[in-house]
GROMACS .gro file of C-alpha atoms in nm:
model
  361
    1UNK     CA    1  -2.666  -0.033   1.622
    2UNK     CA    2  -2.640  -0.277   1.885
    3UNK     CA    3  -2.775  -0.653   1.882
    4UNK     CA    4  -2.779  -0.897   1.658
    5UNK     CA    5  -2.848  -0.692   1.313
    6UNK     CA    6  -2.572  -0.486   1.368
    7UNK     CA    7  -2.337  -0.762   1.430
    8UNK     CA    8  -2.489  -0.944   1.140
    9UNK     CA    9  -2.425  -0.659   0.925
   10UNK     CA   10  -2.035  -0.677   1.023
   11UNK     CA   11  -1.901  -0.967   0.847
   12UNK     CA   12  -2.146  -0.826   0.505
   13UNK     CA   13  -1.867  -0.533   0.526
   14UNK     CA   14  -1.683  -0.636   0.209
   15UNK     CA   15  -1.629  -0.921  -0.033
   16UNK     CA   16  -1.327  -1.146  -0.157
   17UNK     CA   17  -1.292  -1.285  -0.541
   18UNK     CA   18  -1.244  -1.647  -0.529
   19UNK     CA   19  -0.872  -1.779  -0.615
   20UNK     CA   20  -0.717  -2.097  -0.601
   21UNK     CA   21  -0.645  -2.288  -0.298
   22UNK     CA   22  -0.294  -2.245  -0.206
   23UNK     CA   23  -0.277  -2.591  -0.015
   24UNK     CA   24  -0.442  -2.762  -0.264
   25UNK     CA   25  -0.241  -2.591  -0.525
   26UNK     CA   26   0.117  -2.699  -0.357
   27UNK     CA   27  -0.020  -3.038  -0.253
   28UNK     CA   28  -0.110  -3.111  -0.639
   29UNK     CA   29   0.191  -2.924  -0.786
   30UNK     CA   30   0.516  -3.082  -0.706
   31UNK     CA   31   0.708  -2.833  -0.816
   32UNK     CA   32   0.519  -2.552  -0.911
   33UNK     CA   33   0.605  -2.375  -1.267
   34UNK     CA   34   0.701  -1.976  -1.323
   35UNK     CA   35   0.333  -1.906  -1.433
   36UNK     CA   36   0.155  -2.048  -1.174
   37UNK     CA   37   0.394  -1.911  -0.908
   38UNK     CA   38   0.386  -1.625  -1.126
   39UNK     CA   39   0.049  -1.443  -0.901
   40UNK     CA   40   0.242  -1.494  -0.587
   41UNK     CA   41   0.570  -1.335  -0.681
   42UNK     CA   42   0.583  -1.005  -0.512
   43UNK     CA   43   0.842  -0.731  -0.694
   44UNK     CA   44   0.875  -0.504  -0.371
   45UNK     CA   45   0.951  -0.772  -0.135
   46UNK     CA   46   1.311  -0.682  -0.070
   47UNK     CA   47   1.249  -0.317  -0.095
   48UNK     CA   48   1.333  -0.293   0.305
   49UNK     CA   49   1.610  -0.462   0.495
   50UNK     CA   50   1.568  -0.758   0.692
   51UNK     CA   51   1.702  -0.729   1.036
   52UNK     CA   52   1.679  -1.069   1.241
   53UNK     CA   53   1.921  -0.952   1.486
   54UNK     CA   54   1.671  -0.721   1.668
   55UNK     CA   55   1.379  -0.977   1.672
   56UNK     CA   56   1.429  -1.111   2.058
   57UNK     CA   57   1.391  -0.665   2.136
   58UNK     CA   58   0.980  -0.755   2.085
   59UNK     CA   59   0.884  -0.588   2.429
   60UNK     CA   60   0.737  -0.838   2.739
   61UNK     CA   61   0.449  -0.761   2.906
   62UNK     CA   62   0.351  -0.941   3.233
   63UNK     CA   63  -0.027  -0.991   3.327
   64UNK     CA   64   0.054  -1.106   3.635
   65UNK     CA   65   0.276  -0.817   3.734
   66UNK     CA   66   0.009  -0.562   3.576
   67UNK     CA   67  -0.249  -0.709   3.839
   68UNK     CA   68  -0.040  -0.706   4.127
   69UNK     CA   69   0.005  -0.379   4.332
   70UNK     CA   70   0.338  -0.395   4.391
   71UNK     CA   71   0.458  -0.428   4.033
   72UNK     CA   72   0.144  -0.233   3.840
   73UNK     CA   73   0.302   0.133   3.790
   74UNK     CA   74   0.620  -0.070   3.661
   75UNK     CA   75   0.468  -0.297   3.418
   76UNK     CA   76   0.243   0.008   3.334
   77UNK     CA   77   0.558   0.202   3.195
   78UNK     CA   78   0.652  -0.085   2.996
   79UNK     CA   79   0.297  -0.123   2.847
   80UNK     CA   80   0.347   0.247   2.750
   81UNK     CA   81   0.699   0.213   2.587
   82UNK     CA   82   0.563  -0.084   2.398
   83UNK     CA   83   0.257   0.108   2.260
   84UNK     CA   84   0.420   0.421   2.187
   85UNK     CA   85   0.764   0.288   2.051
   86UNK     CA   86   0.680  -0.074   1.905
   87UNK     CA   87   0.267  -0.106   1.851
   88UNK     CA   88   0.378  -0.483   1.947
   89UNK     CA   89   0.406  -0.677   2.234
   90UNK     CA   90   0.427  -1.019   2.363
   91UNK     CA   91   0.180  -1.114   2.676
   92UNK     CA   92   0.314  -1.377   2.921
   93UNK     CA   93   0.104  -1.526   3.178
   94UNK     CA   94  -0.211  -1.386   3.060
   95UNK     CA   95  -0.418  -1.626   3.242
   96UNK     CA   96  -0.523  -1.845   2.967
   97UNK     CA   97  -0.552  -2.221   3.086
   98UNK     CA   98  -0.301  -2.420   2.878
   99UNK     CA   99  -0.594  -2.680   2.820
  100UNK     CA  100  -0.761  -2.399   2.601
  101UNK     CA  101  -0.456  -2.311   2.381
  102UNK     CA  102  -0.384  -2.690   2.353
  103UNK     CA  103  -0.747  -2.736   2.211
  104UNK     CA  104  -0.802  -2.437   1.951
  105UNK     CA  105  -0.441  -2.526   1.859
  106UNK     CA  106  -0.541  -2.872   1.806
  107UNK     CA  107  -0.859  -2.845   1.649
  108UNK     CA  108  -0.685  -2.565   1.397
  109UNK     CA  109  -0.432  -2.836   1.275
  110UNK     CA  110  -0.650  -3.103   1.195
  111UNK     CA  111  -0.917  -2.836   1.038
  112UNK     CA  112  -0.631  -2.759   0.796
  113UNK     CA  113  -0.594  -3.129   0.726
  114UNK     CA  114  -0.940  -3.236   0.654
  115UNK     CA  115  -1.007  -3.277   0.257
  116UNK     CA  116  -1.024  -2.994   0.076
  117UNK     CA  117  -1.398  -3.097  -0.003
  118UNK     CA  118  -1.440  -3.090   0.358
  119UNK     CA  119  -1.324  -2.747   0.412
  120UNK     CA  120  -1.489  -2.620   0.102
  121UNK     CA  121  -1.864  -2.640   0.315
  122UNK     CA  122  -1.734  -2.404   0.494
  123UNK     CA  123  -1.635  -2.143   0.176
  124UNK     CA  124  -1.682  -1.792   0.169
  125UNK     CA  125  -1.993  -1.660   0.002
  126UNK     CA  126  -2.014  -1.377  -0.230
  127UNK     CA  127  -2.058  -1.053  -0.013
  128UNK     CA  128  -1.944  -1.225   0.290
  129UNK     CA  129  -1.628  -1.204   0.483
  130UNK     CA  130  -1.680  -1.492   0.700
  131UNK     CA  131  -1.588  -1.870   0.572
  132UNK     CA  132  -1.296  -2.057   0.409
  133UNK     CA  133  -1.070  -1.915   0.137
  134UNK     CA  134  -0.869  -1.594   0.126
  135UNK     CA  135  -0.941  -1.205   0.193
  136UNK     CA  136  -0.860  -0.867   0.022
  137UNK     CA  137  -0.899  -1.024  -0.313
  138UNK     CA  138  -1.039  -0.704  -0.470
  139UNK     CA  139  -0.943  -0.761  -0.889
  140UNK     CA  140  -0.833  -0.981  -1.092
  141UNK     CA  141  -0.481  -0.865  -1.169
  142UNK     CA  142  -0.342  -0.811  -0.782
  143UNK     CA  143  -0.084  -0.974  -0.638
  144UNK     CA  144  -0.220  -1.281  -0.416
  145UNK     CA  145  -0.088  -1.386  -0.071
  146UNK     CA  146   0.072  -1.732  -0.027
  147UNK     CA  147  -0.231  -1.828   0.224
  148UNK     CA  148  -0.577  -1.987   0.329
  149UNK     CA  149  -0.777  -1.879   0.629
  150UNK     CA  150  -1.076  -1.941   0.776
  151UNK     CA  151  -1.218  -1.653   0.946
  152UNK     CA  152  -1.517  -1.647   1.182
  153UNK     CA  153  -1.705  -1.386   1.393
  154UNK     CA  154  -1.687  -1.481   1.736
  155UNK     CA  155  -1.853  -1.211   1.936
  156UNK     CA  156  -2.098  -1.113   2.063
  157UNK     CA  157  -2.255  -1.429   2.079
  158UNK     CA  158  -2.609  -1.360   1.870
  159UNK     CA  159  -2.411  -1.247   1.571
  160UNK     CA  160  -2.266  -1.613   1.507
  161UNK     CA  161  -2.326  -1.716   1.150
  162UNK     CA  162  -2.316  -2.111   1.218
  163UNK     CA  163  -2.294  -2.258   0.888
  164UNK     CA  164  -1.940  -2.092   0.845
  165UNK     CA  165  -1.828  -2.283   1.181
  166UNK     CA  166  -1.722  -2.632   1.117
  167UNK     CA  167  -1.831  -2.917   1.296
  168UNK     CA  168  -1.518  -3.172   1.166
  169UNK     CA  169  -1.267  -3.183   1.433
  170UNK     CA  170  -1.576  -3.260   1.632
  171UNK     CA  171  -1.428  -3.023   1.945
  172UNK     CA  172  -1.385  -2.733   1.655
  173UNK     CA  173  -1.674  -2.549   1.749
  174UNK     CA  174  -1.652  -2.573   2.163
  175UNK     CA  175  -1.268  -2.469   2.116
  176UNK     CA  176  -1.334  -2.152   1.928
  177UNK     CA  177  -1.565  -2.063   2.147
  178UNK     CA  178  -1.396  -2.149   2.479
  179UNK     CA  179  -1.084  -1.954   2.319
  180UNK     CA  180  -1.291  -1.667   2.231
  181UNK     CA  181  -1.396  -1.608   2.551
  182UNK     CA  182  -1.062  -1.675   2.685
  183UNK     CA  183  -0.987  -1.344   2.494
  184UNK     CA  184  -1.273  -1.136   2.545
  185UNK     CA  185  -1.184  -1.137   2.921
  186UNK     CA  186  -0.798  -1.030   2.829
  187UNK     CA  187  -0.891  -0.796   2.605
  188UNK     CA  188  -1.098  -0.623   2.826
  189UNK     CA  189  -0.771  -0.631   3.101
  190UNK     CA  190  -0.558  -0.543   2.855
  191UNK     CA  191  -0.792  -0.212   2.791
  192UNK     CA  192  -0.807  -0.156   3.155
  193UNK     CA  193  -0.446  -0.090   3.126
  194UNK     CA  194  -0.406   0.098   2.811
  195UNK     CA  195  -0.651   0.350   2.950
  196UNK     CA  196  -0.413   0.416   3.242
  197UNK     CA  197  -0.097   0.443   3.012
  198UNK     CA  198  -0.303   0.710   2.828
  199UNK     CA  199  -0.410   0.867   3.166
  200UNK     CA  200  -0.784   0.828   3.033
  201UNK     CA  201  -1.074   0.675   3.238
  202UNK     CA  202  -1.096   0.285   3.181
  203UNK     CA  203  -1.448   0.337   3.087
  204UNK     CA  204  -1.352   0.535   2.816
  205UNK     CA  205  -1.252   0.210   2.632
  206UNK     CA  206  -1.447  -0.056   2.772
  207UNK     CA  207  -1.674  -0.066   2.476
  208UNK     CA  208  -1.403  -0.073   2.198
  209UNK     CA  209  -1.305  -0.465   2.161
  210UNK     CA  210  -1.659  -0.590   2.261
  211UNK     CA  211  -1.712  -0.742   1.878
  212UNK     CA  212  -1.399  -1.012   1.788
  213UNK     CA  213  -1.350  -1.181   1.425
  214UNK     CA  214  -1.121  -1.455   1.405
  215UNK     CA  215  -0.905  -1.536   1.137
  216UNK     CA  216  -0.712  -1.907   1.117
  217UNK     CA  217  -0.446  -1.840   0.892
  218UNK     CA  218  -0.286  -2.166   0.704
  219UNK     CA  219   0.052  -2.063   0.506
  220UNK     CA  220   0.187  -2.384   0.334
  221UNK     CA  221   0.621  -2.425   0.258
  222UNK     CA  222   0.709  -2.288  -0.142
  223UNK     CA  223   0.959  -2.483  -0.203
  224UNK     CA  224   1.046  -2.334  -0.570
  225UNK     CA  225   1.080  -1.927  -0.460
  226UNK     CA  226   0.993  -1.865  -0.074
  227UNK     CA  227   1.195  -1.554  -0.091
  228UNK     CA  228   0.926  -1.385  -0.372
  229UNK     CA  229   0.628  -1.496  -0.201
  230UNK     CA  230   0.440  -1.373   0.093
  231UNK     CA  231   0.187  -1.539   0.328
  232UNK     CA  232   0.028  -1.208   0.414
  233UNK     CA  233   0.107  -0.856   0.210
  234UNK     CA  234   0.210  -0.536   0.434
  235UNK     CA  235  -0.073  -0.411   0.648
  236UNK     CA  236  -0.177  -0.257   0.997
  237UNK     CA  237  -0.492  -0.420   1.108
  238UNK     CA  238  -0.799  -0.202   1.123
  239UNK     CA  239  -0.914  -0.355   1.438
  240UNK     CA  240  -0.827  -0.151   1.790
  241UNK     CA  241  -0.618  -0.404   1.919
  242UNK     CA  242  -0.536  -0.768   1.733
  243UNK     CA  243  -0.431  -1.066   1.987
  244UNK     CA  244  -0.219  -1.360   1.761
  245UNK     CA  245  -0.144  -1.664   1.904
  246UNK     CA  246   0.093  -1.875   1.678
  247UNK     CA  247  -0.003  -2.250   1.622
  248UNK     CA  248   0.345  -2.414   1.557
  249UNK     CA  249   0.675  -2.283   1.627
  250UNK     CA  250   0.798  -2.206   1.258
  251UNK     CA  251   0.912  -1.837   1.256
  252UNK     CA  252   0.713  -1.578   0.960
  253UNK     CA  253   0.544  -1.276   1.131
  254UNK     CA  254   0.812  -0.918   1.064
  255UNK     CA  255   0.715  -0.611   1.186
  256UNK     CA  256   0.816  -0.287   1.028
  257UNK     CA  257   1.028  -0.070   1.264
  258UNK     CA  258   1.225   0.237   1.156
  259UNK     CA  259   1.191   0.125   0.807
  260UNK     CA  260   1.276  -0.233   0.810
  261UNK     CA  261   1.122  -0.578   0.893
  262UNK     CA  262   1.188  -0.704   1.255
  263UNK     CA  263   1.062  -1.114   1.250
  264UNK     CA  264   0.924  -1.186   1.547
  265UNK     CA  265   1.036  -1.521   1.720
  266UNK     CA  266   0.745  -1.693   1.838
  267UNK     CA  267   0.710  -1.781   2.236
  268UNK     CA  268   0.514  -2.063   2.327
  269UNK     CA  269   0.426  -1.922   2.597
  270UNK     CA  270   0.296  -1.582   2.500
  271UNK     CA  271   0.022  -1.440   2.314
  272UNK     CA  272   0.122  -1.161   2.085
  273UNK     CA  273  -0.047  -0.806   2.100
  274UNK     CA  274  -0.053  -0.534   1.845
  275UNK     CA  275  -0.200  -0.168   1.832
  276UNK     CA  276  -0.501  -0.136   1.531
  277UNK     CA  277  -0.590   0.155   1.383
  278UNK     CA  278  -0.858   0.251   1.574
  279UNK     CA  279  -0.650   0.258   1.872
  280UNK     CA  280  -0.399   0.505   1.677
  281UNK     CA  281  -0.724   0.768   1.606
  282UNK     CA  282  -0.822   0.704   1.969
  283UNK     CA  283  -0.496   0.780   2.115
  284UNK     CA  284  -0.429   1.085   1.878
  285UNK     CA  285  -0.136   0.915   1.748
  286UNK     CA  286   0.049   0.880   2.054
  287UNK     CA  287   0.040   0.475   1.973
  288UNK     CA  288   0.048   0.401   1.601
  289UNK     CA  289  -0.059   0.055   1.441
  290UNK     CA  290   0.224  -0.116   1.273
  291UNK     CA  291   0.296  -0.255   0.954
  292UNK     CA  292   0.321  -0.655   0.946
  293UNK     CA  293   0.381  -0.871   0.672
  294UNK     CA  294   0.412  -1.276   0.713
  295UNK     CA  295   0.713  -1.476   0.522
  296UNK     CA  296   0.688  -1.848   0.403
  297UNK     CA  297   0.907  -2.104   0.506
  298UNK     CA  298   1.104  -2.295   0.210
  299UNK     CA  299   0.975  -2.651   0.379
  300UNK     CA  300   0.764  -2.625   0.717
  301UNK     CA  301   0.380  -2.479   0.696
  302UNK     CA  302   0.321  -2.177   0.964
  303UNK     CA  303  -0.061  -2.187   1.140
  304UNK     CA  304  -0.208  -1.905   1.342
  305UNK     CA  305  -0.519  -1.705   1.487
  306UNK     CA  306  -0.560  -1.402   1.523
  307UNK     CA  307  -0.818  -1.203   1.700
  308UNK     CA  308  -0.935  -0.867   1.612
  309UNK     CA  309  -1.090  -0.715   1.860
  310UNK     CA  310  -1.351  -0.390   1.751
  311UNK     CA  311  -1.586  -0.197   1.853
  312UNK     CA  312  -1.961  -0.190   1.803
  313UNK     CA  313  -2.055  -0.138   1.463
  314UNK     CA  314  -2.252   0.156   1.517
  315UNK     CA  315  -1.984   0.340   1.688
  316UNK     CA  316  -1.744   0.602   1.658
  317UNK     CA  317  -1.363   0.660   1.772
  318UNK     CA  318  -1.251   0.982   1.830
  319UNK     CA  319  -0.919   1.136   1.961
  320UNK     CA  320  -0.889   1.158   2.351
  321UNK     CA  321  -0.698   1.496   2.365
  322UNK     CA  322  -0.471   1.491   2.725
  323UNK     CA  323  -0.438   1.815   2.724
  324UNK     CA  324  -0.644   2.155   2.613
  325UNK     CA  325  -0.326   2.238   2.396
  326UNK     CA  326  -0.307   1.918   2.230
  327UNK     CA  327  -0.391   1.927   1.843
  328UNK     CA  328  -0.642   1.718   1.724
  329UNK     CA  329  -0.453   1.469   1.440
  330UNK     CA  330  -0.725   1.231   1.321
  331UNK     CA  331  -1.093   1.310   1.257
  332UNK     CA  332  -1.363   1.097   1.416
  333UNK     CA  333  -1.479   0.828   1.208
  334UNK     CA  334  -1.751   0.554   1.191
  335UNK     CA  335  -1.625   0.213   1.295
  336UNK     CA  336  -1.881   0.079   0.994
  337UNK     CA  337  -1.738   0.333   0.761
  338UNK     CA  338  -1.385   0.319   0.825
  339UNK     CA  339  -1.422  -0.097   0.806
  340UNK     CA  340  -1.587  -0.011   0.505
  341UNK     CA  341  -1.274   0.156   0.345
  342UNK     CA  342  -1.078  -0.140   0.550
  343UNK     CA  343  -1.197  -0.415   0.340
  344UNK     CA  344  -1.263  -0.238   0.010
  345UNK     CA  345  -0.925  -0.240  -0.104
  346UNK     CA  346  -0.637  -0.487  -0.145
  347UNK     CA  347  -0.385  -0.430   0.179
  348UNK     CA  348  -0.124  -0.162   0.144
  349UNK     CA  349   0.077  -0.072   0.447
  350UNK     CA  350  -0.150   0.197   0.602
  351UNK     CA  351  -0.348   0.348   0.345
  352UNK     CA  352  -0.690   0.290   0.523
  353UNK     CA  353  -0.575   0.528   0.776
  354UNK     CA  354  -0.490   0.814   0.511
  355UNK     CA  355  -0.884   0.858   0.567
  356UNK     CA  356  -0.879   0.913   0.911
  357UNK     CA  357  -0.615   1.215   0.936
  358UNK     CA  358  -0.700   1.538   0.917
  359UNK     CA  359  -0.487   1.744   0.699
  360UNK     CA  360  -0.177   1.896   0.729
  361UNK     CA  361  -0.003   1.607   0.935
   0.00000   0.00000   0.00000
């Protein structure tokens, strides 16, 4: 389904219960006591080690070199390595105009700092995934993630719900969507060259990031337990490929590698790339999307966006075999159906993607 009702139909995918404001809730609180912290506290959050000394091993990838003759089939092999061995990858000099990333950076801040009042226009409606408040809120007795976010959907254009965008910074709205676009045009490079690590045809995967939600992520400091508390639970993202650009330099994001969490150091001058699910049935497994979870800091609040990039609604991703031998791992599925599953449950590492295998592997 292309046009506007299918894109409509996107962010009516799932629903989120309505909790307390975390801001709000450690603005108000002081110090917070066991049973309202009591939600929050995660018992499996040390289950895996934590190793910070491998965080700065986050692979590089240039733009610049991937568009330049000389340099492509280089870069190219790095791209490849990062897919297949990390699903994560910071992009430097991906053509963004600092002027952009100043403004949605900007405009994100003082969004998180209007009133909660002010913000609250803006709340999620039942049935909805778009607004202000928090996601994967499926019961009433789940753990709850130490976060507020604001998520919008971006593209394409005539699928804009407008009463979810807010119009307080007064730049808000022409930020988002000079950002947006910003990433459209690097996802679509970005695609380009994913194709050719896969030795597929570009076209192949032209159409698989042309719909984008964003998601503005605010994780306030917990002072009383930060190490029990998460900002965001374990997941892989159920996009094809996600595009985070972090707000404020305070460290949070791990990535699970070999069975422990990586943190990621954040780079003010890169945008950070990861492999979605879709992009794991699509490449038969070859890249796989990779579990991320988000820390809080004891005293500093973290802010990012991130962009996940999907294709139409209507659609369907199925393995691109390279070879007549190869066997087939994952099943095709419905991008509606397997977003469906996505948001139906609370996040859980990579359960979604259970659906999507086909037995035996």
């Amino acid at each position: 389904a292309s046009g506007s009702a299918g894109e409509i139909r996107w962010s009516k995918l799932g629903t989120s219960l309505p909790v307390a404001n975390v801001q709000a809730l450690v603005a108000s609180a002081g110090e917070l006591t066991a049973d309202q912290i009591e939600r929050y506290v995660q018992p499996d959050i040390d289950a895996h080690t934590v190793l910070p000394e491998h965080s700065g091993e986050v692979p590089v990838i240039d733009l610049s070199n991937l568009l330049s003759p000389e340099s492509v089939e280089a870069e190219v092999a790095k791209l490849r390595f990062a897919c297949a061995e990390w699903g994560f990858f910071q992009v430097v000099n991906h053509g963004i105009p600092d002027d952009v990333i100043t403004g949605i950076k900007h405009d994100i801040q003082k969004f998180f700092q209007l009133p909660l009042e002010v913000k609250n226009a803006y709340a999620q409606r039942p049935g909805d995934l778009q607004g202000y408040g928090q996601a994967f809120v499926v019961s009433d007795d789940q753990k709850l993630d130490w976060s507020d976010l604001l998520a919008l959907f971006a593209q394409p254009t005539q699928g804009r719900d407008m009463s979810y965008w807010p119009s307080q910074p007064h730049t808000f709205r022409n930020s988002v969507e000079d950002y947006s676009m910003e990433l459209m045009k690097l996802a679509q490079t970005l695609n380009v060259f994913i194709a050719k690590t896969l030795d597929v045809a570009p076209e192949l995967l032209a159409d698989k990031h042309v719909a984008q939600f964003l998601r503005m992520s605010y994780y306030p400091p917990c002072t009383s337990m930060p190490e029990k508390v998460l900002g965001f639970s374990p997941h892989s993202d159920g996009s094809f490929l996600t595009i985070l650009l972090e707000i404020n330099s305070v460290q949070g994001l791990q990535i699970r590698r070999s069975g422990a969490w990586i943190p990621v150091k954040p780079r003010h001058d890169a945008l950070l790339v990861n492999v979605g699910d879709l992009l794991e049935i699509l490449s038969n497994g070859k890249y796989k999307s990779i579990e991320h979870r988000v820390t809080i800091n004891a005293h500093k609040e973290r802010l990012s966006i991130s962009a996940f990039h999907v294709p139409n609604y209507g659609g369907i991703i199925s393995p691109i075999l390279g070879t007549i031998e190869e066997k087939m791992l994952y099943k095709a599925v419905g991008v509606e159906e397997y977003a469906r599953l996505y948001f139906a449950n609370k996040l859980e590492g990579k359960k979604a993607l259970d659906y999507a295998k086909l037995s035996g592997i």
